[in-house]
Each structure stands twice: as C-alpha cells, then as structure tokens.
PDB file of C-alpha atoms in Angstrom:
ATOM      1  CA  UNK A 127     -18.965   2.160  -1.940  1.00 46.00           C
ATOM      2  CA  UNK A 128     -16.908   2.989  -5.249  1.00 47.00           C
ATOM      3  CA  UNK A 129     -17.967   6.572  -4.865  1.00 45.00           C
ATOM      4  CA  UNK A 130     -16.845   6.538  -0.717  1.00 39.00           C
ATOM      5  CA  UNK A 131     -13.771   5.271  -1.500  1.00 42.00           C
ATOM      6  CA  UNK A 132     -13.225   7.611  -4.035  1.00 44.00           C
ATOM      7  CA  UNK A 133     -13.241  10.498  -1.578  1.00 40.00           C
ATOM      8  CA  UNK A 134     -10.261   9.173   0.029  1.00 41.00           C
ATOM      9  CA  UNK A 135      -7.342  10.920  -1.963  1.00 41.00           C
ATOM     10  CA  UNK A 136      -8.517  14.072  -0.606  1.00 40.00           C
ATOM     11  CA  UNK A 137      -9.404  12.992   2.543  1.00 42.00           C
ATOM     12  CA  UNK A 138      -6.115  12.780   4.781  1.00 44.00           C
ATOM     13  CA  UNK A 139      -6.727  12.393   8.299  1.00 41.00           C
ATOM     14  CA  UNK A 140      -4.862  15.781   9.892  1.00 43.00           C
ATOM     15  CA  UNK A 141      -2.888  14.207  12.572  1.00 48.00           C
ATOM     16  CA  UNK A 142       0.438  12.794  11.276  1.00 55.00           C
ATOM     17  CA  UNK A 143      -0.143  13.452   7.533  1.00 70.00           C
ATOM     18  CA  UNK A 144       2.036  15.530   5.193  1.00 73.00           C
ATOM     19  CA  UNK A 145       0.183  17.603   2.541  1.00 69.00           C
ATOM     20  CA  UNK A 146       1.965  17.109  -1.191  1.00 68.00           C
ATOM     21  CA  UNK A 147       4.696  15.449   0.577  1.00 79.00           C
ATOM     22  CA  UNK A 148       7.988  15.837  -2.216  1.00 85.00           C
ATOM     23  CA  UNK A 149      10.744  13.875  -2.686  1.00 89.00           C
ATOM     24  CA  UNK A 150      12.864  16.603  -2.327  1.00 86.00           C
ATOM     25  CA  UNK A 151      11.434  17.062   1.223  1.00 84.00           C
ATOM     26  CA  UNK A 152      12.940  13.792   2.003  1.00 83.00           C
ATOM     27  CA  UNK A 153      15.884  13.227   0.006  1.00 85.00           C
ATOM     28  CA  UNK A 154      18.314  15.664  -1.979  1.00 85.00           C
ATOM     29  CA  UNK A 155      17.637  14.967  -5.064  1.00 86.00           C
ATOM     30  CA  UNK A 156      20.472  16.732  -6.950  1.00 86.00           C
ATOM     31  CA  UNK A 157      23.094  15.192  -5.187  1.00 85.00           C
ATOM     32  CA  UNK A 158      22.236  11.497  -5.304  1.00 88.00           C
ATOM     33  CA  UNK A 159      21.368  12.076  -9.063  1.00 86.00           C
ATOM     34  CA  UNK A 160      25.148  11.125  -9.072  1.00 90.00           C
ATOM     35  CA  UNK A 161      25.129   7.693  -7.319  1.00 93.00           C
ATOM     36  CA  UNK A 162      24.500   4.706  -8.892  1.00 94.00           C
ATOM     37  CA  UNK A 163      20.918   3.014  -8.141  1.00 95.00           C
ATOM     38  CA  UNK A 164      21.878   0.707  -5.442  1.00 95.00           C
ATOM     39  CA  UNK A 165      23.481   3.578  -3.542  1.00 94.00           C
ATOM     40  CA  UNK A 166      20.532   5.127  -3.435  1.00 94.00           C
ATOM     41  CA  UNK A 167      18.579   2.437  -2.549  1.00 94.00           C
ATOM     42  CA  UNK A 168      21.346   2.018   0.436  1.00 93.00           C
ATOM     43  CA  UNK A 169      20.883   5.479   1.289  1.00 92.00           C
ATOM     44  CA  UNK A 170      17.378   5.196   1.542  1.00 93.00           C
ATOM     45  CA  UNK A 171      17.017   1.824   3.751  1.00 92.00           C
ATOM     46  CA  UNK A 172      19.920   3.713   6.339  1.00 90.00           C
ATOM     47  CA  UNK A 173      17.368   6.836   6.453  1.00 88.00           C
ATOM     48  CA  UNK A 174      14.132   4.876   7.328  1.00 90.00           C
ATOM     49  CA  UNK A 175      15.602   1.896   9.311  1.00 85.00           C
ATOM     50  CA  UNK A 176      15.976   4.139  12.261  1.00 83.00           C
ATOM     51  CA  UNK A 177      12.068   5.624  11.583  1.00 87.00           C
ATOM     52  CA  UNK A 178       8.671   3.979  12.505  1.00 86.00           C
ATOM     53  CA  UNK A 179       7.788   3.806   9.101  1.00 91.00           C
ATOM     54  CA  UNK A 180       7.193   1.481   6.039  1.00 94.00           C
ATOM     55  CA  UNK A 181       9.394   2.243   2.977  1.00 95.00           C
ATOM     56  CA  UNK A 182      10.836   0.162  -0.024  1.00 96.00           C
ATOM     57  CA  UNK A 183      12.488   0.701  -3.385  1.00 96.00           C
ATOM     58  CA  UNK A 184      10.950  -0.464  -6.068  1.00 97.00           C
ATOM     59  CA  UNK A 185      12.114  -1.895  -9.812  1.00 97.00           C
ATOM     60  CA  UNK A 186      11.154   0.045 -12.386  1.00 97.00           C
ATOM     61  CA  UNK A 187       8.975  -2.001 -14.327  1.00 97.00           C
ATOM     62  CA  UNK A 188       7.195  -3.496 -11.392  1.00 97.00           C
ATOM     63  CA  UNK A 189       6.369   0.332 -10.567  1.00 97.00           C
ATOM     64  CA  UNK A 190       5.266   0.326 -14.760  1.00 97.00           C
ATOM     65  CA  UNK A 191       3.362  -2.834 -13.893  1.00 97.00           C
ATOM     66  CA  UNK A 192       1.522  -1.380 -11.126  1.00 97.00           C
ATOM     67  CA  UNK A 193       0.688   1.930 -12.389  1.00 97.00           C
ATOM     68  CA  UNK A 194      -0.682   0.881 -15.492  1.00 97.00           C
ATOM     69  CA  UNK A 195      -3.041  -1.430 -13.673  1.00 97.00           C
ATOM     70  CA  UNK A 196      -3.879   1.496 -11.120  1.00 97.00           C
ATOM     71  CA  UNK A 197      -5.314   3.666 -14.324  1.00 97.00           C
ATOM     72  CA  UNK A 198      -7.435   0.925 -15.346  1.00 97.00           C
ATOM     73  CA  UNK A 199      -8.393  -0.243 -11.264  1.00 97.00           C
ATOM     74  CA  UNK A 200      -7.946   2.701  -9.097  1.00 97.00           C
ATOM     75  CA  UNK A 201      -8.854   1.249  -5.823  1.00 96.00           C
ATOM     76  CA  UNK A 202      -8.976  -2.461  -4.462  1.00 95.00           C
ATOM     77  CA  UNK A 203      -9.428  -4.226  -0.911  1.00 96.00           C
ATOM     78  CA  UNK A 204      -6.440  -5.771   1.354  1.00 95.00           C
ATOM     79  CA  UNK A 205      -7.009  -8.069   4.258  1.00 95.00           C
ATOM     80  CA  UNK A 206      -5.157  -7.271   7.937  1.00 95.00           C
ATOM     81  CA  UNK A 207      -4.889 -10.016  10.160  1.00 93.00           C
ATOM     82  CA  UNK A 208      -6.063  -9.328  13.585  1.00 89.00           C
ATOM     83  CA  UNK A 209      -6.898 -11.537  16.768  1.00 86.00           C
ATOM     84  CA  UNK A 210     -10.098 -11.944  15.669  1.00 85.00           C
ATOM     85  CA  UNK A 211     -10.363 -13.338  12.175  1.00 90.00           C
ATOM     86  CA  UNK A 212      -9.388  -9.976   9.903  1.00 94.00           C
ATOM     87  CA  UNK A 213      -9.922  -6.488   9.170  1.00 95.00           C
ATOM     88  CA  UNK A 214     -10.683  -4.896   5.383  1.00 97.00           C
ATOM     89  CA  UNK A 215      -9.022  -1.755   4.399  1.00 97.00           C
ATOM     90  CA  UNK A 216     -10.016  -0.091   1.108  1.00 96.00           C
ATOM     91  CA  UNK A 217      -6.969   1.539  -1.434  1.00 96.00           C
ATOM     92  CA  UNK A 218      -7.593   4.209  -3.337  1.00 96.00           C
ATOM     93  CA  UNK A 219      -5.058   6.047  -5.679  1.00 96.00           C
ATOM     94  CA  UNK A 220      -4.565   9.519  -6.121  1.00 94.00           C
ATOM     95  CA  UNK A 221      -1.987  10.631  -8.277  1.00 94.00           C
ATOM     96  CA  UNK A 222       0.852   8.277  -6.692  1.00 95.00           C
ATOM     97  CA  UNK A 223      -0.207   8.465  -3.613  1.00 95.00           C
ATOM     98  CA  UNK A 224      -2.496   5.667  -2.407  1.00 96.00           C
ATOM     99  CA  UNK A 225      -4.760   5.984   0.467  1.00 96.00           C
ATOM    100  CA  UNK A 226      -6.165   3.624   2.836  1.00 97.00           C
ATOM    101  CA  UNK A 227      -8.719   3.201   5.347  1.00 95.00           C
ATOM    102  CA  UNK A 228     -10.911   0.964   7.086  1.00 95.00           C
ATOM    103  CA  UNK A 229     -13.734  -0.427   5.394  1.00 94.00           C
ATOM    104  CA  UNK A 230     -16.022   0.631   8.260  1.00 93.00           C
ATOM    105  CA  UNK A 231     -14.785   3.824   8.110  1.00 91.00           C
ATOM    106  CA  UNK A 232     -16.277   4.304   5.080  1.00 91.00           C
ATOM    107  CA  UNK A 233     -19.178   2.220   5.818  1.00 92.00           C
ATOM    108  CA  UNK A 234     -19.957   4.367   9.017  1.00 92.00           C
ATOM    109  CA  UNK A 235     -18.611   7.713   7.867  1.00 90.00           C
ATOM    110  CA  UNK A 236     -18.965   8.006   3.925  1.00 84.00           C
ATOM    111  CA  UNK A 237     -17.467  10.880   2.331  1.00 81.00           C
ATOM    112  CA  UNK A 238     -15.666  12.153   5.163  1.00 85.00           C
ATOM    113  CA  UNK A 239     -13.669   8.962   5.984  1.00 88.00           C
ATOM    114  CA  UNK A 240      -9.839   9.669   6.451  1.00 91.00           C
ATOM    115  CA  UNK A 241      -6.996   8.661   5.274  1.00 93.00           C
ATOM    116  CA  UNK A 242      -5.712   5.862   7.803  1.00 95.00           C
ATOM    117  CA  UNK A 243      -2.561   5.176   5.975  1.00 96.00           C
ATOM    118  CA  UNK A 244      -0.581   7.010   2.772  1.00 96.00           C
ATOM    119  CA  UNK A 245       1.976   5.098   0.551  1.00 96.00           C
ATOM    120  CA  UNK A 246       3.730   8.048  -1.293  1.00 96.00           C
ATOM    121  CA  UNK A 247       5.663   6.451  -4.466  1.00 96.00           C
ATOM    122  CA  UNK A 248       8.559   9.189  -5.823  1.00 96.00           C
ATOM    123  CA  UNK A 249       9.167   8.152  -9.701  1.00 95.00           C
ATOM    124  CA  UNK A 250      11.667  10.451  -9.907  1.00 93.00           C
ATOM    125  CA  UNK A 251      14.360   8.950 -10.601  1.00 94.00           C
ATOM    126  CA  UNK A 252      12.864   5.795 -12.117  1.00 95.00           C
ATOM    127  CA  UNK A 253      14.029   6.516 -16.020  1.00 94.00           C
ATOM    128  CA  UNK A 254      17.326   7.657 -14.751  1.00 94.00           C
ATOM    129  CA  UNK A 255      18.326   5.426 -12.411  1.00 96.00           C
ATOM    130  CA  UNK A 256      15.362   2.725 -12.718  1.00 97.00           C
ATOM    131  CA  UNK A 257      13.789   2.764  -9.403  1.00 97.00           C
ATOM    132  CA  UNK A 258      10.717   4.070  -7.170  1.00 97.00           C
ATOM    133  CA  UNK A 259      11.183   4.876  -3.955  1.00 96.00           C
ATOM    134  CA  UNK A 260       8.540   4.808  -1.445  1.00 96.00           C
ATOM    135  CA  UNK A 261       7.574   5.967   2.313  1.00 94.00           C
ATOM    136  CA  UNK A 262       4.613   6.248   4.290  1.00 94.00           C
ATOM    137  CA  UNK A 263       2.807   7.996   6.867  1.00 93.00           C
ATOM    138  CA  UNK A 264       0.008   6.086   8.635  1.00 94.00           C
ATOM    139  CA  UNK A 265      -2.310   7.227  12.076  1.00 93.00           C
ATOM    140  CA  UNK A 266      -0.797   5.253  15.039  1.00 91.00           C
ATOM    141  CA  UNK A 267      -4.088   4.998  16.241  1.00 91.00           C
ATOM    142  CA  UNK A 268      -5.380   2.535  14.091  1.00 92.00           C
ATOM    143  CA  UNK A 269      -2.087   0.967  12.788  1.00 94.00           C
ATOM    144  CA  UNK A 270       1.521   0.418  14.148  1.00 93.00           C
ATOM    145  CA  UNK A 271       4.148  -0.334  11.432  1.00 94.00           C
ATOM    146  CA  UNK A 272       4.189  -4.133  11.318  1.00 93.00           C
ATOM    147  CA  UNK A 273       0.554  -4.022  10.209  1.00 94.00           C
ATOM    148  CA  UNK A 274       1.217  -0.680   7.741  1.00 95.00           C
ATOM    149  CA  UNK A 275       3.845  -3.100   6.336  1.00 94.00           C
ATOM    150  CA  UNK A 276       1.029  -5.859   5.905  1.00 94.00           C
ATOM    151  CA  UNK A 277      -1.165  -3.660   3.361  1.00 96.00           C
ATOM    152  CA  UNK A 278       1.635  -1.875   1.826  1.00 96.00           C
ATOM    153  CA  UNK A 279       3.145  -5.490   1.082  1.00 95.00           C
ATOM    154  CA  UNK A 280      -0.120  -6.248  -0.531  1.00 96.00           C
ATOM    155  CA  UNK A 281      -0.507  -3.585  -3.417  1.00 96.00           C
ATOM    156  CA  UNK A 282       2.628  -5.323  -4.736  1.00 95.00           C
ATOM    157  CA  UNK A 283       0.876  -8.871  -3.759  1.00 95.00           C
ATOM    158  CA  UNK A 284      -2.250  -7.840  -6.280  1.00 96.00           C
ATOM    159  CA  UNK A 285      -1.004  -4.897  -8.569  1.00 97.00           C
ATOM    160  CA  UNK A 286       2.706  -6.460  -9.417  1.00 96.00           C
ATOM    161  CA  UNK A 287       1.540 -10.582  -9.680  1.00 95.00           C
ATOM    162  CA  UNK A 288       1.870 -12.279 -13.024  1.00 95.00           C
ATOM    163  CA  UNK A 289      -0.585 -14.328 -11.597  1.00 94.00           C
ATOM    164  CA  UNK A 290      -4.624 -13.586 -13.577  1.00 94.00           C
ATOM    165  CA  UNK A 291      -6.077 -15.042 -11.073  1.00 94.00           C
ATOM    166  CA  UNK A 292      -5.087 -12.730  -8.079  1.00 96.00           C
ATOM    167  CA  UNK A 293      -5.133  -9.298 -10.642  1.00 97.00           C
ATOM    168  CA  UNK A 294      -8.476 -10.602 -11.515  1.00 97.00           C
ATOM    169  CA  UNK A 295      -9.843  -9.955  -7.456  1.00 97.00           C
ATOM    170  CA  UNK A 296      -8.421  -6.194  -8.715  1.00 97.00           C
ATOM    171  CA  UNK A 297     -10.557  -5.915 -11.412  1.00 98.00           C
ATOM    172  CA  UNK A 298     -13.675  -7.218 -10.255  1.00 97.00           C
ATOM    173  CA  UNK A 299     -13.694  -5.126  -6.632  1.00 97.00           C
ATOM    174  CA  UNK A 300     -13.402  -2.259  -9.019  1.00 97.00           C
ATOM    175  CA  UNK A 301     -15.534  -3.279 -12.116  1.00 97.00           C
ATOM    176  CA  UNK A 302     -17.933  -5.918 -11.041  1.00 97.00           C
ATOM    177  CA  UNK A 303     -18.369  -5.605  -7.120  1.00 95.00           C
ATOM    178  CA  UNK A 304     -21.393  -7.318  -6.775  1.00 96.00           C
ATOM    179  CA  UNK A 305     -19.174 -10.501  -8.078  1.00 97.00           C
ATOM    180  CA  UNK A 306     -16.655  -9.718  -5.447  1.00 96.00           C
ATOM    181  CA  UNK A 307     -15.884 -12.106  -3.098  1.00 95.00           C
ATOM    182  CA  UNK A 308     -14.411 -10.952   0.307  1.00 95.00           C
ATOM    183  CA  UNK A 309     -12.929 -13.896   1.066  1.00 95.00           C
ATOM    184  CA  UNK A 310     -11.366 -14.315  -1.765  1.00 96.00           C
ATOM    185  CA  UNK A 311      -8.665 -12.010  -0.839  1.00 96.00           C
ATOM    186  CA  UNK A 312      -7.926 -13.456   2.708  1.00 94.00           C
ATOM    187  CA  UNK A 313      -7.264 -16.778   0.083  1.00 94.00           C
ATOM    188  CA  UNK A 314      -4.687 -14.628  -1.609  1.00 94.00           C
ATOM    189  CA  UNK A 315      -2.929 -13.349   1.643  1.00 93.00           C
ATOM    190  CA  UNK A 316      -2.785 -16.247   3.450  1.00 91.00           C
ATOM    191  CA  UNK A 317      -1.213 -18.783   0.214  1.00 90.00           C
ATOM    192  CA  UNK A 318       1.029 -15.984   0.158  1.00 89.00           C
ATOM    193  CA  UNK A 319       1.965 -16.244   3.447  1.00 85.00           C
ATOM    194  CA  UNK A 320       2.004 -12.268   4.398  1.00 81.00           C
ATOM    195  CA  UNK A 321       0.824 -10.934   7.608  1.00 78.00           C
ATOM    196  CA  UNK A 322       1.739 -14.251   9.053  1.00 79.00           C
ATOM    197  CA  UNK A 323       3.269 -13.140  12.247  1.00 78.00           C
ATOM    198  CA  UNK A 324       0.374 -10.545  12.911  1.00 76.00           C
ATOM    199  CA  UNK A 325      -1.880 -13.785  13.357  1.00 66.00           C
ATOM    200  CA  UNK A 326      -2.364 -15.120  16.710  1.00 60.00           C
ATOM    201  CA  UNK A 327      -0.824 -18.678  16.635  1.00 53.00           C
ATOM    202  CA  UNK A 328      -3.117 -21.634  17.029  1.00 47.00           C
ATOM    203  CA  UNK A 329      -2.605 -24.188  19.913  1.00 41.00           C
ATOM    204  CA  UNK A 330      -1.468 -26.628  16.643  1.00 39.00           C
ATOM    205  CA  UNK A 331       1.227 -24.423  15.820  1.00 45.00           C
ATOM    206  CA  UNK A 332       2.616 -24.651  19.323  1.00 43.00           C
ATOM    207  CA  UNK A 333       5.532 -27.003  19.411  1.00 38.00           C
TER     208      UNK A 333
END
C-alpha cells in the first residue's frame, strides 16, 4: 500500500485540479509583503470566505512542526465520518502539497488512483512574516467542503499534536503498518471531537 500511496503526488485527478498551483497565482505577493501578518491573514480569510473551499493560516512553527515530521512520515491515514460508520482516506506529501484519496481507491485502482483532495501550503512568507497560508482544491464528486475541512483539520490533529501517543499512529502507518491499527485513528478523531457534525446523530442525542 506504501508504494500506491506513493503514486499519489503525481497523480491529480484532471477535473478541478491546478497543476503547480503558486502563491502568486492567488495572492500578490509583492504588495502584501508590506502588511503586517494579521493583515494578511485578514486578507486571506475575506478572499476564501466567499469560495467553496478549505483554507487556513498557519503559525510558523506549527508549519516547522509539521514539516519536519512529514520528512520523516510522508503519508498517514485520516478517518471521515459518514452515515455509515466511516470512510479512510490516505495522505501523501509531495513537496508541500499533500494529496488525498480514498483508501479504496487505491485498493481498487493502484497506481493510477487520483488525487481526491490537494492541501497546497505557501511558506512564503513564513520567515518574514511567520505564517503559512493554505488552500485547497478537492473533486466535488467525492467530497463537499465540510468534509474537505474534516481531513484537512486532521493533518494538524496528527502532524502538529504534542501528544506521542497520537504522532505515534503517524509513525507506525508509515514505518510499521502491519502494527497499525485502523481504529485507532477513529479513537483519535472522535476524543478530539472533529467531524462531529458530519455524524448522523443518534436517537440519544435527540433532546
């Protein structure tokens, strides 16, 4: 599976997906070189709010954090709530960029599984200004944003955690699968309490 999922960073699905997608293709670069960091980060919430999209600033060192750890474990597995029970989509970083897709995607299709759904971080302007910004392009055919906004919500859950325990999950889906445990990682999500509105509510939490 480690050698599927390794496929991913070159396989983007070609409906909705931007090839080497730049910063500057988003944002002018130059000219908000000359605002202060939560300016930009303002400017960059106004752009997206009105866009069907996932997108977040991130601190600096959490970005450090997470990239360091992405060198060492390059892809890892994120639970999506769905009606019934939940879904497994495999990440895989490429560059900054970090793929996803279905686990049966790759199951059923190998080597020439797409790309479901790209996070695109822009370091840019993280020594200047100390922050990462990042958007997303995902296929509306398998995911709308709310559920986009579930995984991308999770690389921070299990790459950014000062918690061993959940990094751990991390390092053994990439170093010791056959001591992964699936379920494991549904533990993680729901303590954390993501995804929680994409479940369908229980007759018990009907008041």
């Amino acid at each position: 599976m480690d050698e599927k999922a390794e496929a991913l960073g070159t396989k983007a699905s070609k409906e909705g997906f931007t090839k080497g997608k730049t910063l500057d293709s988003v944002l002018n670069v130059e000219m908000v070189k000359e605002k202060t960091p939560e300016e930009i980060k303002q400017i960059w919430k106004q752009y997206f709010s009105a866009k069907d999209t996932v997108y977040a600033v991130i601190p600096a060192e959490t970005f450090d954090l997470m990239w360091k750890r992405a060198q060492n474990c390059p892809s890892f597995l994120c639970a999506l709530p769905r009606k019934e029970g939940y879904e497994f989509f495999v990440g895989q970083w490429s560059g900054t960029e970090l793929h996803f897709t279905a686990l049966i995607n790759i199951q059923t299709r190998g080597e020439t599984a797409t790309s479901q759904l790209i996070l695109y971080h822009y370091p840019e302007l993280q020594k200047e200004k100390g922050i990462v910004l990042m958007t997303a392009e995902m296929d509306s055919n398998f995911l709308n944003v709310s559920e986009a906004q579930c995984i991308a919500n999770q690389v921070q859950l299990f790459y950014a955690t000062d918690r061993p325990e959940t990094y751990g999950l991390v390092e053994t889906f990439n170093h010791r699968p056959n001591e992964f445990k699936y379920m494991a990682v549904i533990a993680e999500l729901e303590q954390s309490g993501l995804g929680r509105e994409l479940r369908p509510r229980r007759d018990s939490d009907k008041a």
